[in-house]
Short mmCIF file of C-alpha atoms in Angstrom, two decimals:
data_model
loop_
_atom_site.label_atom_id
_atom_site.label_comp_id
_atom_site.label_asym_id
_atom_site.label_seq_id
_atom_site.Cartn_x
_atom_site.Cartn_y
_atom_site.Cartn_z
CA THR A 1 -43.68 -134.45 -89.95
CA ARG A 2 -41.07 -132.86 -92.23
CA GLY A 3 -40.44 -135.98 -94.34
CA VAL A 4 -44.13 -136.47 -95.09
CA THR A 5 -44.59 -132.78 -95.91
CA ALA A 6 -41.61 -132.80 -98.30
CA TRP A 7 -43.05 -135.88 -100.01
CA GLU A 8 -46.46 -134.21 -100.30
CA ASP A 9 -44.82 -131.03 -101.64
CA ALA A 10 -42.89 -133.09 -104.20
CA ILE A 11 -46.15 -134.57 -105.44
CA THR A 12 -47.92 -131.19 -105.50
CA TYR A 13 -45.17 -129.26 -107.26
CA GLY A 14 -44.01 -132.16 -109.41
CA HIS A 15 -47.18 -131.86 -111.49
CA ASP A 16 -47.16 -128.09 -112.04
CA PHE A 17 -43.94 -126.50 -113.29
CA LEU A 18 -45.34 -122.95 -113.32
CA ARG A 19 -46.53 -123.27 -109.72
CA PHE A 20 -43.13 -124.68 -108.75
CA CYS A 21 -41.39 -121.68 -110.33
CA ARG A 22 -43.66 -119.16 -108.62
CA GLU A 23 -44.25 -120.69 -105.20
CA VAL A 24 -41.03 -122.60 -104.54
CA LEU A 25 -38.34 -120.70 -106.42
CA GLY A 26 -39.95 -117.31 -105.84
CA TYR A 27 -40.26 -116.33 -109.52
CA ALA A 28 -43.43 -114.37 -108.76
CA ASP A 29 -43.13 -111.93 -111.66
CA LEU A 30 -43.51 -114.44 -114.48
CA THR A 31 -45.49 -113.02 -117.39
CA GLU A 32 -47.55 -114.64 -120.16
CA PRO A 33 -44.50 -115.64 -122.27
CA HIS A 34 -43.01 -117.36 -119.21
CA GLU A 35 -46.29 -119.13 -118.53
CA GLU A 36 -46.25 -120.43 -122.12
CA LEU A 37 -42.61 -121.48 -121.68
CA CYS A 38 -43.49 -123.38 -118.49
CA THR A 39 -46.34 -125.14 -120.30
CA LEU A 40 -44.01 -126.12 -123.14
CA LEU A 41 -41.31 -127.40 -120.77
CA GLN A 42 -43.83 -129.32 -118.67
CA SER A 43 -45.12 -131.11 -121.76
CA GLN A 44 -41.59 -132.54 -122.12
CA PRO A 45 -40.97 -132.31 -125.85
CA SER A 46 -38.07 -134.58 -126.71
CA ARG A 47 -36.26 -131.82 -128.57
CA SER A 48 -37.09 -128.14 -128.38
CA LEU A 49 -35.38 -124.96 -129.44
CA ILE A 50 -36.44 -122.03 -127.31
CA LEU A 51 -35.67 -118.61 -128.70
CA MET A 52 -36.29 -115.63 -126.46
CA PRO A 53 -34.47 -112.30 -126.22
CA ARG A 54 -31.52 -111.93 -123.89
CA TYR A 55 -32.45 -110.83 -120.37
CA SER A 56 -35.93 -112.33 -120.69
CA PHE A 57 -35.47 -114.74 -117.74
CA LYS A 58 -35.23 -117.74 -120.11
CA SER A 59 -32.20 -119.32 -118.42
CA SER A 60 -33.76 -118.94 -114.98
CA VAL A 61 -36.83 -120.88 -116.11
CA ALA A 62 -35.51 -123.25 -118.80
CA THR A 63 -32.21 -124.18 -117.16
CA ILE A 64 -32.18 -123.44 -113.42
CA ALA A 65 -35.82 -124.06 -112.54
CA LEU A 66 -36.21 -126.97 -114.97
CA SER A 67 -33.16 -128.75 -113.53
CA LEU A 68 -34.49 -128.50 -109.98
CA TRP A 69 -38.03 -129.46 -111.01
CA GLU A 70 -36.87 -132.51 -112.96
CA LEU A 71 -34.68 -133.64 -110.04
CA LEU A 72 -37.63 -133.18 -107.71
CA ARG A 73 -39.63 -135.50 -109.96
CA ASN A 74 -36.78 -138.04 -110.28
CA THR A 75 -33.85 -137.72 -107.88
CA ASP A 76 -31.77 -140.19 -109.91
CA LEU A 77 -31.66 -138.05 -113.06
CA ARG A 78 -28.34 -137.17 -114.66
CA ILE A 79 -28.45 -133.65 -116.11
CA LEU A 80 -25.83 -131.90 -118.22
CA ILE A 81 -25.91 -128.11 -118.49
CA TYR A 82 -24.01 -127.14 -121.62
CA SER A 83 -23.13 -123.52 -122.45
CA ASP A 84 -20.62 -121.64 -124.58
CA THR A 85 -18.07 -121.69 -121.73
CA ASN A 86 -17.51 -123.85 -118.67
CA GLU A 87 -17.74 -120.73 -116.52
CA LYS A 88 -21.22 -119.84 -117.78
CA ALA A 89 -22.49 -123.40 -117.26
CA GLU A 90 -20.98 -123.37 -113.76
CA GLY A 91 -22.79 -120.10 -113.09
CA PHE A 92 -26.11 -121.81 -113.81
CA LEU A 93 -25.11 -124.62 -111.44
CA ASN A 94 -24.14 -122.07 -108.79
CA ASP A 95 -27.63 -120.58 -108.95
CA ILE A 96 -29.14 -124.06 -108.61
CA LYS A 97 -26.96 -124.71 -105.58
CA ASN A 98 -28.06 -121.38 -104.06
CA HIS A 99 -31.69 -122.55 -104.21
CA ILE A 100 -30.71 -125.88 -102.62
CA LEU A 101 -28.71 -124.15 -99.88
CA GLY A 102 -31.37 -121.52 -99.17
CA ASN A 103 -29.20 -118.61 -100.34
CA ARG A 104 -31.68 -117.21 -102.88
CA THR A 105 -34.00 -114.44 -101.77
CA GLN A 106 -37.67 -115.38 -102.23
CA SER A 107 -36.84 -119.08 -102.78
CA VAL A 108 -38.32 -121.56 -100.31
CA PHE A 109 -36.76 -124.60 -101.98
CA ARG A 110 -34.60 -125.48 -98.97
CA GLU A 111 -37.51 -125.02 -96.59
CA LYS A 112 -39.71 -127.38 -98.62
CA PHE A 113 -36.97 -129.83 -99.65
CA PRO A 114 -34.22 -129.70 -97.01
CA GLY A 115 -30.92 -131.56 -97.06
CA TRP A 116 -30.34 -131.93 -100.79
CA GLU A 117 -26.73 -130.78 -100.54
CA SER A 118 -24.09 -133.49 -100.28
CA ASP A 119 -21.13 -133.62 -97.98
CA PRO A 120 -18.16 -132.96 -100.33
CA LYS A 121 -16.18 -135.63 -98.45
CA LYS A 122 -18.78 -138.28 -99.36
CA ALA A 123 -20.08 -137.20 -102.77
CA VAL A 124 -19.40 -134.70 -105.54
CA TRP A 125 -20.36 -131.13 -104.63
CA ASN A 126 -18.13 -128.60 -106.34
CA GLN A 127 -18.28 -125.74 -108.84
CA SER A 128 -18.81 -127.95 -111.89
CA GLN A 129 -20.73 -130.98 -110.60
CA VAL A 130 -23.11 -131.96 -107.81
CA VAL A 131 -24.66 -135.16 -106.58
CA ILE A 132 -27.76 -134.41 -104.54
CA ARG A 133 -28.17 -136.25 -101.26
CA ALA A 134 -31.72 -137.22 -102.27
CA ARG A 135 -30.34 -139.48 -105.04
CA ALA A 136 -31.31 -143.08 -104.38
CA ASN A 137 -28.93 -144.92 -106.75
CA ALA A 138 -25.20 -144.50 -107.24
CA GLN A 139 -24.21 -143.65 -110.80
CA VAL A 140 -21.05 -142.59 -112.62
CA GLU A 141 -22.54 -139.29 -113.76
CA PRO A 142 -23.40 -136.62 -111.19
CA SER A 143 -26.92 -135.33 -110.63
CA ILE A 144 -25.92 -132.15 -112.46
CA ASP A 145 -22.79 -131.76 -114.56
CA THR A 146 -21.58 -128.74 -116.53
CA ALA A 147 -19.60 -128.21 -119.71
CA GLY A 148 -18.62 -125.63 -122.27
CA ILE A 149 -18.52 -126.18 -126.03
CA GLU A 150 -14.81 -127.03 -125.89
CA THR A 151 -15.42 -129.78 -123.29
CA SER A 152 -15.78 -133.44 -124.26
CA LYS A 153 -18.22 -135.62 -122.34
CA VAL A 154 -17.65 -138.76 -124.44
CA GLY A 155 -18.72 -141.89 -122.60
CA MET A 156 -21.03 -140.09 -120.19
CA HIS A 157 -24.74 -140.82 -120.25
CA TYR A 158 -27.23 -138.11 -119.34
CA ASP A 159 -30.99 -138.26 -119.07
CA LEU A 160 -31.40 -134.55 -119.83
CA ILE A 161 -29.04 -132.19 -121.66
CA LEU A 162 -29.79 -128.47 -121.51
CA PHE A 163 -28.00 -126.29 -124.05
CA ASP A 164 -28.11 -122.68 -122.87
CA ASP A 165 -26.53 -119.77 -124.75
CA ILE A 166 -24.14 -121.92 -126.77
CA VAL A 167 -23.92 -119.51 -129.71
CA THR A 168 -21.86 -116.35 -129.19
CA GLU A 169 -19.81 -113.95 -131.31
CA ALA A 170 -16.68 -115.79 -130.18
CA ASN A 171 -17.74 -119.17 -131.59
CA VAL A 172 -19.44 -118.33 -134.89
CA THR A 173 -16.95 -116.04 -136.61
CA THR A 174 -15.52 -118.53 -139.10
CA LYS A 175 -17.05 -120.86 -141.69
CA GLU A 176 -15.86 -123.93 -139.71
CA GLN A 177 -17.43 -122.70 -136.48
#
């Protein structure tokens, strides 16, 4: 039934990030550089700097897709998406939520993994943080949290921190910055 199929899908897609991106999230037009990026991200280097041109689909793969894929593999993860502004980080989270809610064209995430959204009256589910319903253990940190460079997250403990587009003209114009 549906629970068994979702478990089987989690096993199938949890081992192949590129396949997850293409078949679940609907990123069918990934090219060779994206395939190499997926291979790099799947190998889980402890620290990586990924440099790709703007508008090359890097954030969709390395932030949005990777967050969902890692949560699929471990629903108790605590992820921080860090960008130059809170609003940009929240935009990445909004796209993640759209996959979870089934609002993204071509994405079958909700069909394969239904019910990940939390009831906002019972758990965090807002524009800057979410706790997925699939989480097994209660923790202080949400499943996905967001922050901008001016935001302090002292005392929080994350399993995965994704820095995406943190350098802009607005934050590197002085020697101190």
